Each structure stands twice: as structure tokens, then as C-alpha cells.
Amino acid sequence: MRRPRFTRRTARATVPGPPDDAGPGRPRIVALIPAHNEAERIAAAIAALHRQELPPHRIVVVADNCTDDTAAIARANGATVIEPTDNRHKKAGALNQALDRLLHELAAADLVLVQDADTVLEPAFVVSASSAMDRTVGAVGGIFYGEPGGGLLGALQRIEFHRYAREIARRGYRADVLTGTATLFRVRTLREVKDARRDGRLGGGTSYYSLASLTEDDEITKAVRTLGYRTVSPPGCAVVTEVMTTLPKLWHQRLRWQRGALENLRDYGWTRVTAPYIVRQGFMGLSVLFLALYLVFTGWMLARGRPEFTPFWMAVGAVFVAEKAVTARGAGWKAQLLAGTLAVELAYDMFQHAVYLRSLWDMARRREERWCAT
């Protein structure tokens, strides 16, 4: 996989030495890593924080209901460990307990970095994210790329993630989702979110992260934007995260993402913040319909006999192939060759469409989604 290009110099620190204090006028930065049985990955996540050009002043691992050595490994690598009490609300509940313990020690202008334990931040992440924090920005999300491995399924996810990064750049680095892989929040913003939930201006409980959402990162994005803040993902905020290596894992992950996104839109309703998301979901529905019609038409043509290949339709097909190959460029030449076959990505698109339809069906039946660890 070709590594993402960055606009900042990525110096590598060799010693994990976060500063003892923030210094005059400099906000403190606390990194928060929720983790459930992440013994294999937590050391790498912590090491990447130590290598930051601007290291966090404190690294806190939230070891939630762990039955492995996550907590011990985190302590051995220089992190503070918080173990939530009687948490039954998964990641959101663990984060809420940790934030309640930590935020009273921080000033309104201080920063909290929330990142997944299966994610490694590039060295320029913290300095790039904190530099983007002007008074109009409530939070800064990461731009995620897939880690190597995973065979064909991993390659398809890496292509998908590179295309998403390309879209972020084309939108002027606006973050439509404050990704759970890594997001930097201003303390003031988190406190305002909690106050808004308590006042009834936002749903999802009475704390920072919603307890009613399957996708707490998507929901808190809408919460932050509803309060009037911008959310951005600037250059330099790249992270490398886990890819799903089996179809069942990918299915459960994407079903949770899609179902959570739809339910969040239902709960918020039509607002100036949610309108673009709702329109985007509508276009997703149209793409499902058009692909189904295309496949039916192609099958009908094949059933009639040998199809005719006219120059016009061959040119249209060549345009589609070129678009797929060009937009996969950031993932490397092998990914471009894979994208250029078109057929493989068509099957991946059909998989995504199946997730979308299943999410709509489950919502219509009011079926409770079962949370699955991926």
C-alpha cells in the first residue's frame, strides 16, 4: 500500500517524553483510548502518541471490561489506566465515565484526543489538529487509511478509504463524520454537548456521548454541528486503522455504521445540519435502484442472445473504468489494477447496497440491532 502523503514534516521522536506542563498560553492535550481486549494493539497505539511532533501531556487508556492484559500493557507503556465501573453502554458509556473523571481537571481551552485502540496516528496528527482549532471549530477528525493485509477484502477497503480521503480534500477538508478512529475535541465543546443533552436540546442521554446511538461518532458530529461549530479534517490528520479480514466482520461493522447513521437522522429530523446527510442517503437509495435496474437489463440482454457492443457503450464503459482507476491512485498501482477490472468493485458495491437495504428493513421492522465486536 502506498503511504498517504502529508503536507507537514513528520519528524519521529525516539523517546516517549510528553512535557510536564502545557506552558504559558498553551492548551493541555489529553489522549483518551477506549479499549476492550486490545492487548495485541494497545502498545502500538500508545507508541504512536509518544512519537507525535506535539505529544499529548497525558495518555489515558479506558480499559472497559477487559479480560486480557490490555491494562497491564498500557501501564507498561507509560499510560494511565481507567477502568469504568458497571458500564453496560459499550464504548459510549466507557468514554462518558472517563470524561467525567478527567474534564474537571482541564480548562475550557484544553483539548481531548479520543482515538480507537486499533488505530495508529501519523506523527503530524496532533500538531495539525490543534493548529486547525480556531474559534469556529468544535472538533477535528482524522482522515483514515487501511492497514496492510486482509487479502482482497482488505484491498477493497483500502481503496474505499482512499476515495473517502479524496472526497474530504475536495470538500475543503470538512468532516462529515468525526471518526472514532481519532478526533480532537475542545473541552469547552464537550461541556456544551453535555449541557445541551441535559437541557433537552440534544437527545441521547445526559452525558457527552449518546447512549442511544449505535454510532456514537456519527451522532456526536451532528451534536457538535447542531451547536453551531464546524468540524474539519485538515491535511496532516492521517491515521492508519484496522481493516476487516472476513465478510461476517465487515458485514457487522457496516451494518452498525449504516443503521446507526439512519437512526441518528431519524432522531434528529430534518434540520439545516441533517439536510445534506438525508439527501446523501437518498442518493444512496437511487444508486441501489439504478444498479439493480442495470443488472436486470444486462441479464435480459444476455437471455436474448449475444449482446451487441456499440462504440458508444464501450466508450461509456471505458469512462467508468478510468474513473475507478484514477480515484484509487492513492492506494497504489495494484489497487488501480484491481479497480480497473470493475467487476470486483461491482461485487463490493452490491455488498454495500445489501447492507443499506438490510438496515432499512431492520428499521422498518423496529428490529433491535445486536452489537458485535469487530
CSV table of C-alpha atoms in Angstrom, one decimal:
chain,number,residue,atom,x,y,z
A,1,MET,CA,0.0,0.0,0.0
A,2,ARG,CA,1.3,3.4,-0.9
A,3,ARG,CA,1.5,5.6,2.2
A,4,PRO,CA,-0.5,8.8,2.3
A,5,ARG,CA,1.4,12.0,1.5
A,6,PHE,CA,1.5,14.7,4.2
A,7,THR,CA,2.0,18.4,4.0
A,8,ARG,CA,3.9,18.6,7.2
A,9,ARG,CA,7.4,17.3,8.1
A,10,THR,CA,6.9,14.0,10.0
A,11,ALA,CA,9.8,14.0,12.5
A,12,ARG,CA,10.0,10.9,14.6
A,13,ALA,CA,10.6,11.1,18.3
A,14,THR,CA,12.6,8.2,19.8
A,15,VAL,CA,11.8,8.8,23.5
A,16,PRO,CA,8.3,8.9,24.9
A,17,GLY,CA,8.6,12.2,26.7
A,18,PRO,CA,5.4,14.3,26.9
A,19,PRO,CA,6.0,17.7,28.5
A,20,ASP,CA,5.3,18.1,32.2
A,21,ASP,CA,3.1,21.1,31.7
A,22,ALA,CA,1.4,22.9,29.0
A,23,GLY,CA,3.4,26.1,29.2
A,24,PRO,CA,2.1,29.7,29.1
A,25,GLY,CA,-0.9,30.1,26.8
A,26,ARG,CA,-0.6,26.5,25.5
A,27,PRO,CA,-3.6,24.2,26.0
A,28,ARG,CA,-3.1,20.9,27.6
A,29,ILE,CA,-3.8,17.8,25.5
A,30,VAL,CA,-5.1,14.6,27.0
A,31,ALA,CA,-5.3,11.4,24.8
A,32,LEU,CA,-8.1,9.0,25.6
A,33,ILE,CA,-8.1,5.5,24.2
A,34,PRO,CA,-11.2,3.3,24.9
A,35,ALA,CA,-10.2,-0.3,24.7
A,36,HIS,CA,-11.9,-3.7,25.1
A,37,ASN,CA,-9.5,-6.6,25.0
A,38,GLU,CA,-6.9,-4.8,22.8
A,39,ALA,CA,-3.8,-6.4,24.3
A,40,GLU,CA,-2.3,-7.1,20.8
A,41,ARG,CA,-2.7,-3.5,19.6
A,42,ILE,CA,-2.7,-1.1,22.5
A,43,ALA,CA,1.1,-0.8,22.7
A,44,ALA,CA,1.3,0.4,19.0
A,45,ALA,CA,-1.4,3.0,19.6
A,46,ILE,CA,0.4,4.4,22.6
A,47,ALA,CA,3.8,4.3,20.9
A,48,ALA,CA,2.4,6.4,18.0
A,49,LEU,CA,1.2,9.0,20.5
A,50,HIS,CA,4.7,9.2,22.0
A,51,ARG,CA,6.1,9.8,18.5
A,52,GLN,CA,3.9,12.8,17.9
A,53,GLU,CA,5.6,16.0,16.9
A,54,LEU,CA,3.4,17.5,19.6
A,55,PRO,CA,2.9,14.7,22.1
A,56,PRO,CA,-0.1,14.7,24.4
A,57,HIS,CA,0.6,15.7,28.0
A,58,ARG,CA,-1.2,12.6,29.3
A,59,ILE,CA,-2.3,9.3,27.7
A,60,VAL,CA,-5.2,7.6,29.3
A,61,VAL,CA,-6.4,4.1,28.4
A,62,VAL,CA,-10.0,3.3,29.3
A,63,ALA,CA,-9.9,-0.5,29.8
A,64,ASP,CA,-13.5,-1.4,29.6
A,65,ASN,CA,-14.5,-4.9,30.8
A,66,CYS,CA,-11.1,-6.3,29.6
A,67,THR,CA,-10.4,-9.9,30.3
A,68,ASP,CA,-6.9,-9.8,28.7
A,69,ASP,CA,-3.7,-7.9,29.5
A,70,THR,CA,-4.8,-4.6,28.0
A,71,ALA,CA,-4.5,-2.6,31.2
A,72,ALA,CA,-1.1,-4.1,32.2
A,73,ILE,CA,0.4,-3.4,28.7
A,74,ALA,CA,-0.9,0.1,28.7
A,75,ARG,CA,0.7,0.9,32.1
A,76,ALA,CA,3.9,-0.7,31.0
A,77,ASN,CA,4.0,1.7,28.0
A,78,GLY,CA,3.5,4.8,30.1
A,79,ALA,CA,-0.3,5.3,30.0
A,80,THR,CA,-2.6,5.9,32.9
A,81,VAL,CA,-5.4,3.3,33.1
A,82,ILE,CA,-9.1,4.0,34.0
A,83,GLU,CA,-11.4,1.0,34.4
A,84,PRO,CA,-15.1,2.0,34.1
A,85,THR,CA,-17.5,0.9,36.8
A,86,ASP,CA,-20.5,-1.2,35.9
A,87,ASN,CA,-20.5,0.0,32.4
A,88,ARG,CA,-23.3,-1.5,30.2
A,89,HIS,CA,-23.2,1.0,27.4
A,90,LYS,CA,-20.1,-0.2,25.5
A,91,LYS,CA,-17.7,2.5,24.1
A,92,ALA,CA,-20.0,5.5,24.7
A,93,GLY,CA,-20.6,4.6,28.4
A,94,ALA,CA,-16.8,4.0,29.0
A,95,LEU,CA,-15.9,7.3,27.4
A,96,ASN,CA,-18.6,9.2,29.4
A,97,GLN,CA,-17.2,7.8,32.7
A,98,ALA,CA,-13.7,8.7,31.7
A,99,LEU,CA,-14.6,12.2,30.6
A,100,ASP,CA,-16.5,12.8,33.9
A,101,ARG,CA,-13.3,11.9,35.8
A,102,LEU,CA,-10.9,13.9,33.7
A,103,LEU,CA,-12.7,17.1,32.5
A,104,HIS,CA,-12.9,18.8,35.8
A,105,GLU,CA,-9.1,19.0,35.8
A,106,LEU,CA,-9.0,20.7,32.5
A,107,ALA,CA,-9.6,24.3,31.3
A,108,ALA,CA,-12.2,25.1,28.6
A,109,ALA,CA,-9.5,25.7,26.0
A,110,ASP,CA,-7.7,22.4,26.7
A,111,LEU,CA,-8.0,19.6,24.2
A,112,VAL,CA,-9.1,15.9,24.4
A,113,LEU,CA,-8.0,13.4,21.8
A,114,VAL,CA,-10.3,10.4,21.5
A,115,GLN,CA,-8.9,7.5,19.5
A,116,ASP,CA,-9.5,3.8,18.9
A,117,ALA,CA,-7.1,1.3,20.3
A,118,ASP,CA,-6.7,-0.4,16.8
A,119,THR,CA,-5.5,2.9,15.2
A,120,VAL,CA,-2.0,4.4,14.8
A,121,LEU,CA,-1.7,8.1,14.3
A,122,GLU,CA,0.8,9.6,11.9
A,123,PRO,CA,3.4,11.8,13.7
A,124,ALA,CA,1.9,15.1,12.5
A,125,PHE,CA,-1.7,14.4,13.7
A,126,VAL,CA,-1.8,16.2,17.0
A,127,VAL,CA,0.0,19.4,15.8
A,128,SER,CA,-2.1,19.5,12.6
A,129,ALA,CA,-5.4,19.0,14.5
A,130,SER,CA,-4.5,21.5,17.2
A,131,SER,CA,-3.4,24.1,14.6
A,132,ALA,CA,-6.8,23.8,13.0
A,133,MET,CA,-8.7,24.6,16.2
A,134,ASP,CA,-9.9,28.2,15.7
A,135,ARG,CA,-12.9,29.6,17.5
A,136,THR,CA,-15.4,28.3,14.8
A,137,VAL,CA,-14.1,24.7,15.0
A,138,GLY,CA,-15.5,22.4,17.7
A,139,ALA,CA,-13.7,19.3,16.8
A,140,VAL,CA,-11.1,17.9,14.3
A,141,GLY,CA,-11.5,14.4,12.9
A,142,GLY,CA,-8.9,12.1,11.4
A,143,ILE,CA,-8.5,11.0,7.8
A,144,PHE,CA,-8.3,7.3,8.0
A,145,TYR,CA,-6.5,4.8,5.8
A,146,GLY,CA,-6.5,1.0,6.0
A,147,GLU,CA,-3.6,-1.0,7.4
A,148,PRO,CA,-1.8,-3.6,5.1
A,149,GLY,CA,-3.1,-7.1,4.9
A,150,GLY,CA,-6.5,-8.6,4.7
A,151,GLY,CA,-6.2,-10.1,1.2
A,152,LEU,CA,-8.7,-9.0,-1.4
A,153,LEU,CA,-11.2,-7.7,1.2
A,154,GLY,CA,-8.5,-5.6,2.8
A,155,ALA,CA,-7.5,-4.1,-0.6
A,156,LEU,CA,-11.1,-3.1,-1.3
A,157,GLN,CA,-11.4,-1.4,2.0
A,158,ARG,CA,-8.1,0.5,1.4
A,159,ILE,CA,-9.4,1.7,-1.9
A,160,GLU,CA,-12.7,2.8,-0.3
A,161,PHE,CA,-10.8,4.7,2.4
A,162,HIS,CA,-8.5,6.4,-0.1
A,163,ARG,CA,-11.5,7.6,-2.0
A,164,TYR,CA,-13.1,8.9,1.1
A,165,ALA,CA,-9.9,10.9,1.9
A,166,ARG,CA,-10.1,12.2,-1.7
A,167,GLU,CA,-13.6,13.4,-1.1
A,168,ILE,CA,-12.7,15.1,2.2
A,169,ALA,CA,-10.0,17.1,0.3
A,170,ARG,CA,-12.4,18.1,-2.5
A,171,ARG,CA,-14.9,19.4,0.2
A,172,GLY,CA,-12.3,21.7,1.6
A,173,TYR,CA,-11.4,19.3,4.4
A,174,ARG,CA,-14.9,19.5,6.0
A,175,ALA,CA,-15.5,16.5,8.3
A,176,ASP,CA,-19.0,15.0,7.8
A,177,VAL,CA,-18.1,12.4,10.5
A,178,LEU,CA,-15.8,12.9,13.5
A,179,THR,CA,-14.4,9.5,13.0
A,180,GLY,CA,-14.0,7.2,16.0
A,181,THR,CA,-10.5,6.3,14.8
A,182,ALA,CA,-9.2,9.7,16.1
A,183,THR,CA,-10.9,13.0,16.9
A,184,LEU,CA,-9.6,16.0,18.8
A,185,PHE,CA,-12.2,17.9,20.8
A,186,ARG,CA,-12.0,21.2,22.7
A,187,VAL,CA,-13.1,20.7,26.3
A,188,ARG,CA,-15.5,23.7,26.0
A,189,THR,CA,-17.3,21.9,23.2
A,190,LEU,CA,-17.7,18.6,25.1
A,191,ARG,CA,-19.1,20.5,28.1
A,192,GLU,CA,-21.6,22.3,25.8
A,193,VAL,CA,-22.7,19.0,24.3
A,194,LYS,CA,-23.3,17.6,27.8
A,195,ASP,CA,-25.2,20.7,28.9
A,196,ALA,CA,-27.3,20.6,25.7
A,197,ARG,CA,-28.3,17.0,26.4
A,198,ARG,CA,-29.2,17.8,30.0
A,199,ASP,CA,-31.3,20.8,28.8
A,200,GLY,CA,-33.1,18.6,26.2
A,201,ARG,CA,-31.7,20.4,23.2
A,202,LEU,CA,-30.0,17.2,22.2
A,203,GLY,CA,-31.1,13.7,22.8
A,204,GLY,CA,-29.1,10.6,23.7
A,205,GLY,CA,-29.0,10.8,27.5
A,206,THR,CA,-27.4,13.4,29.8
A,207,SER,CA,-23.7,13.0,29.1
A,208,TYR,CA,-21.1,13.6,26.4
A,209,TYR,CA,-21.6,10.7,24.1
A,210,SER,CA,-25.1,9.5,23.2
A,211,LEU,CA,-26.1,6.2,24.8
A,212,ALA,CA,-29.0,5.8,22.3
A,213,SER,CA,-26.8,5.6,19.2
A,214,LEU,CA,-25.1,2.6,17.5
A,215,THR,CA,-22.6,5.0,16.0
A,216,GLU,CA,-21.6,7.5,18.7
A,217,ASP,CA,-19.0,9.2,16.5
A,218,ASP,CA,-21.6,10.0,13.8
A,219,GLU,CA,-24.1,11.2,16.5
A,220,ILE,CA,-21.6,13.5,18.3
A,221,THR,CA,-20.7,15.0,14.9
A,222,LYS,CA,-24.3,16.1,14.5
A,223,ALA,CA,-24.4,17.3,18.1
A,224,VAL,CA,-21.3,19.5,17.7
A,225,ARG,CA,-22.6,20.9,14.4
A,226,THR,CA,-26.0,21.5,15.8
A,227,LEU,CA,-24.4,23.7,18.5
A,228,GLY,CA,-23.0,25.8,15.7
A,229,TYR,CA,-19.5,24.6,15.4
A,230,ARG,CA,-17.6,23.5,12.3
A,231,THR,CA,-16.0,20.0,12.1
A,232,VAL,CA,-12.9,19.6,9.9
A,233,SER,CA,-10.3,17.0,8.9
A,234,PRO,CA,-7.2,19.0,7.7
A,235,PRO,CA,-4.2,17.7,5.9
A,236,GLY,CA,-1.7,16.0,8.3
A,237,CYS,CA,-4.5,14.4,10.4
A,238,ALA,CA,-3.9,10.9,8.9
A,239,VAL,CA,-4.4,7.7,10.8
A,240,VAL,CA,-3.9,4.0,9.9
A,241,THR,CA,-6.6,1.7,11.2
A,242,GLU,CA,-7.7,-1.9,11.1
A,243,VAL,CA,-9.4,-3.4,8.2
A,244,MET,CA,-12.0,-6.2,8.5
A,245,THR,CA,-10.5,-9.5,7.3
A,246,THR,CA,-13.7,-11.6,6.9
A,247,LEU,CA,-17.0,-10.9,5.3
A,248,PRO,CA,-19.0,-11.6,8.5
A,249,LYS,CA,-16.9,-9.0,10.4
A,250,LEU,CA,-17.2,-6.5,7.6
A,251,TRP,CA,-21.0,-7.1,7.4
A,252,HIS,CA,-21.5,-6.4,11.1
A,253,GLN,CA,-19.3,-3.4,11.0
A,254,ARG,CA,-21.0,-1.8,8.0
A,255,LEU,CA,-24.5,-2.7,9.2
A,256,ARG,CA,-23.8,-1.0,12.5
A,257,TRP,CA,-22.4,2.1,10.7
A,258,GLN,CA,-25.3,2.3,8.3
A,259,ARG,CA,-28.1,1.5,10.8
A,260,GLY,CA,-26.6,4.0,13.2
A,261,ALA,CA,-26.4,6.7,10.6
A,262,LEU,CA,-30.0,6.2,9.6
A,263,GLU,CA,-31.3,6.1,13.2
A,264,ASN,CA,-29.3,9.3,14.0
A,265,LEU,CA,-31.0,11.1,11.1
A,266,ARG,CA,-34.4,9.8,12.2
A,267,ASP,CA,-33.8,11.0,15.8
A,268,TYR,CA,-32.6,14.5,14.7
A,269,GLY,CA,-35.1,15.0,12.0
A,270,TRP,CA,-34.8,17.5,9.2
A,271,THR,CA,-32.6,20.4,10.2
A,272,ARG,CA,-30.0,22.6,8.4
A,273,VAL,CA,-27.4,20.3,9.8
A,274,THR,CA,-29.0,17.0,8.8
A,275,ALA,CA,-30.4,18.0,5.4
A,276,PRO,CA,-27.2,17.2,3.5
A,277,TYR,CA,-26.9,13.8,5.2
A,278,ILE,CA,-30.6,13.0,4.4
A,279,VAL,CA,-30.1,14.0,0.7
A,280,ARG,CA,-27.0,11.8,0.6
A,281,GLN,CA,-28.9,8.8,1.9
A,282,GLY,CA,-31.5,9.5,-0.7
A,283,PHE,CA,-28.8,9.4,-3.5
A,284,MET,CA,-27.6,6.1,-1.9
A,285,GLY,CA,-31.1,4.7,-2.4
A,286,LEU,CA,-31.1,5.8,-6.0
A,287,SER,CA,-27.8,4.2,-6.7
A,288,VAL,CA,-29.1,0.9,-5.3
A,289,LEU,CA,-32.1,1.2,-7.6
A,290,PHE,CA,-30.1,2.1,-10.7
A,291,LEU,CA,-27.6,-0.7,-10.1
A,292,ALA,CA,-30.4,-3.2,-9.7
A,293,LEU,CA,-32.0,-2.0,-13.0
A,294,TYR,CA,-28.7,-2.2,-14.8
A,295,LEU,CA,-28.2,-5.8,-13.7
A,296,VAL,CA,-31.7,-6.7,-14.7
A,297,PHE,CA,-31.3,-5.1,-18.1
A,298,THR,CA,-27.9,-6.8,-18.6
A,299,GLY,CA,-29.4,-10.2,-17.7
A,300,TRP,CA,-32.3,-9.6,-20.0
A,301,MET,CA,-30.0,-8.7,-22.9
A,302,LEU,CA,-27.9,-11.9,-22.2
A,303,ALA,CA,-31.0,-14.0,-22.1
A,304,ARG,CA,-31.9,-12.7,-25.6
A,305,GLY,CA,-28.7,-13.9,-27.1
A,306,ARG,CA,-25.3,-12.4,-27.8
A,307,PRO,CA,-25.2,-8.8,-26.6
A,308,GLU,CA,-24.2,-6.0,-29.1
A,309,PHE,CA,-21.2,-3.9,-28.2
A,310,THR,CA,-21.6,-0.5,-29.8
A,311,PRO,CA,-18.8,2.2,-29.8
A,312,PHE,CA,-20.9,4.5,-27.7
A,313,TRP,CA,-21.5,2.0,-24.8
A,314,MET,CA,-17.9,0.8,-25.0
A,315,ALA,CA,-16.8,4.5,-24.5
A,316,VAL,CA,-19.2,4.8,-21.5
A,317,GLY,CA,-17.7,1.7,-20.0
A,318,ALA,CA,-14.1,3.0,-20.6
A,319,VAL,CA,-15.1,6.2,-18.7
A,320,PHE,CA,-16.3,4.1,-15.7
A,321,VAL,CA,-13.1,2.1,-15.7
A,322,ALA,CA,-10.9,5.2,-15.9
A,323,GLU,CA,-12.8,6.8,-13.0
A,324,LYS,CA,-12.4,3.8,-10.8
A,325,ALA,CA,-8.7,3.5,-11.6
A,326,VAL,CA,-7.9,7.2,-11.2
A,327,THR,CA,-9.7,7.6,-7.8
A,328,ALA,CA,-7.9,4.5,-6.5
A,329,ARG,CA,-4.5,6.1,-7.3
A,330,GLY,CA,-3.6,6.9,-3.7
A,331,ALA,CA,-3.8,3.2,-2.7
A,332,GLY,CA,-1.1,2.2,-5.2
A,333,TRP,CA,-0.8,0.7,-8.6
A,334,LYS,CA,-2.0,-2.7,-7.6
A,335,ALA,CA,-5.2,-1.1,-6.2
A,336,GLN,CA,-5.6,0.7,-9.5
A,337,LEU,CA,-5.3,-2.5,-11.4
A,338,LEU,CA,-7.9,-4.1,-9.1
A,339,ALA,CA,-10.2,-1.1,-9.5
A,340,GLY,CA,-9.8,-1.2,-13.3
A,341,THR,CA,-11.3,-4.7,-13.5
A,342,LEU,CA,-14.6,-3.1,-12.5
A,343,ALA,CA,-16.2,-6.5,-11.8
A,344,VAL,CA,-14.6,-6.9,-8.4
A,345,GLU,CA,-15.6,-3.5,-7.2
A,346,LEU,CA,-19.1,-4.0,-8.6
A,347,ALA,CA,-19.5,-7.0,-6.3
A,348,TYR,CA,-18.2,-4.8,-3.4
A,349,ASP,CA,-20.8,-2.2,-4.3
A,350,MET,CA,-23.5,-4.8,-4.3
A,351,PHE,CA,-22.3,-5.9,-0.8
A,352,GLN,CA,-22.6,-2.2,0.4
A,353,HIS,CA,-26.1,-2.0,-1.2
A,354,ALA,CA,-27.2,-5.2,0.6
A,355,VAL,CA,-26.1,-3.5,3.9
A,356,TYR,CA,-28.1,-0.4,3.1
A,357,LEU,CA,-31.3,-2.4,2.3
A,358,ARG,CA,-30.9,-4.6,5.3
A,359,SER,CA,-30.6,-1.5,7.5
A,360,LEU,CA,-33.8,0.0,6.1
A,361,TRP,CA,-35.6,-3.3,6.5
A,362,ASP,CA,-34.5,-3.7,10.2
A,363,MET,CA,-35.5,-0.1,10.9
A,364,ALA,CA,-38.9,-0.7,9.3
A,365,ARG,CA,-39.4,-3.7,11.5
A,366,ARG,CA,-38.0,-1.9,14.5
A,367,ARG,CA,-35.6,-4.8,15.0
A,368,GLU,CA,-33.0,-4.1,17.7
A,369,GLU,CA,-29.5,-4.2,16.3
A,370,ARG,CA,-27.2,-6.7,18.1
A,371,TRP,CA,-23.8,-5.1,18.9
A,372,CYS,CA,-20.9,-7.2,17.6
A,373,ALA,CA,-17.3,-6.7,18.4
A,374,THR,CA,-15.2,-6.3,15.2
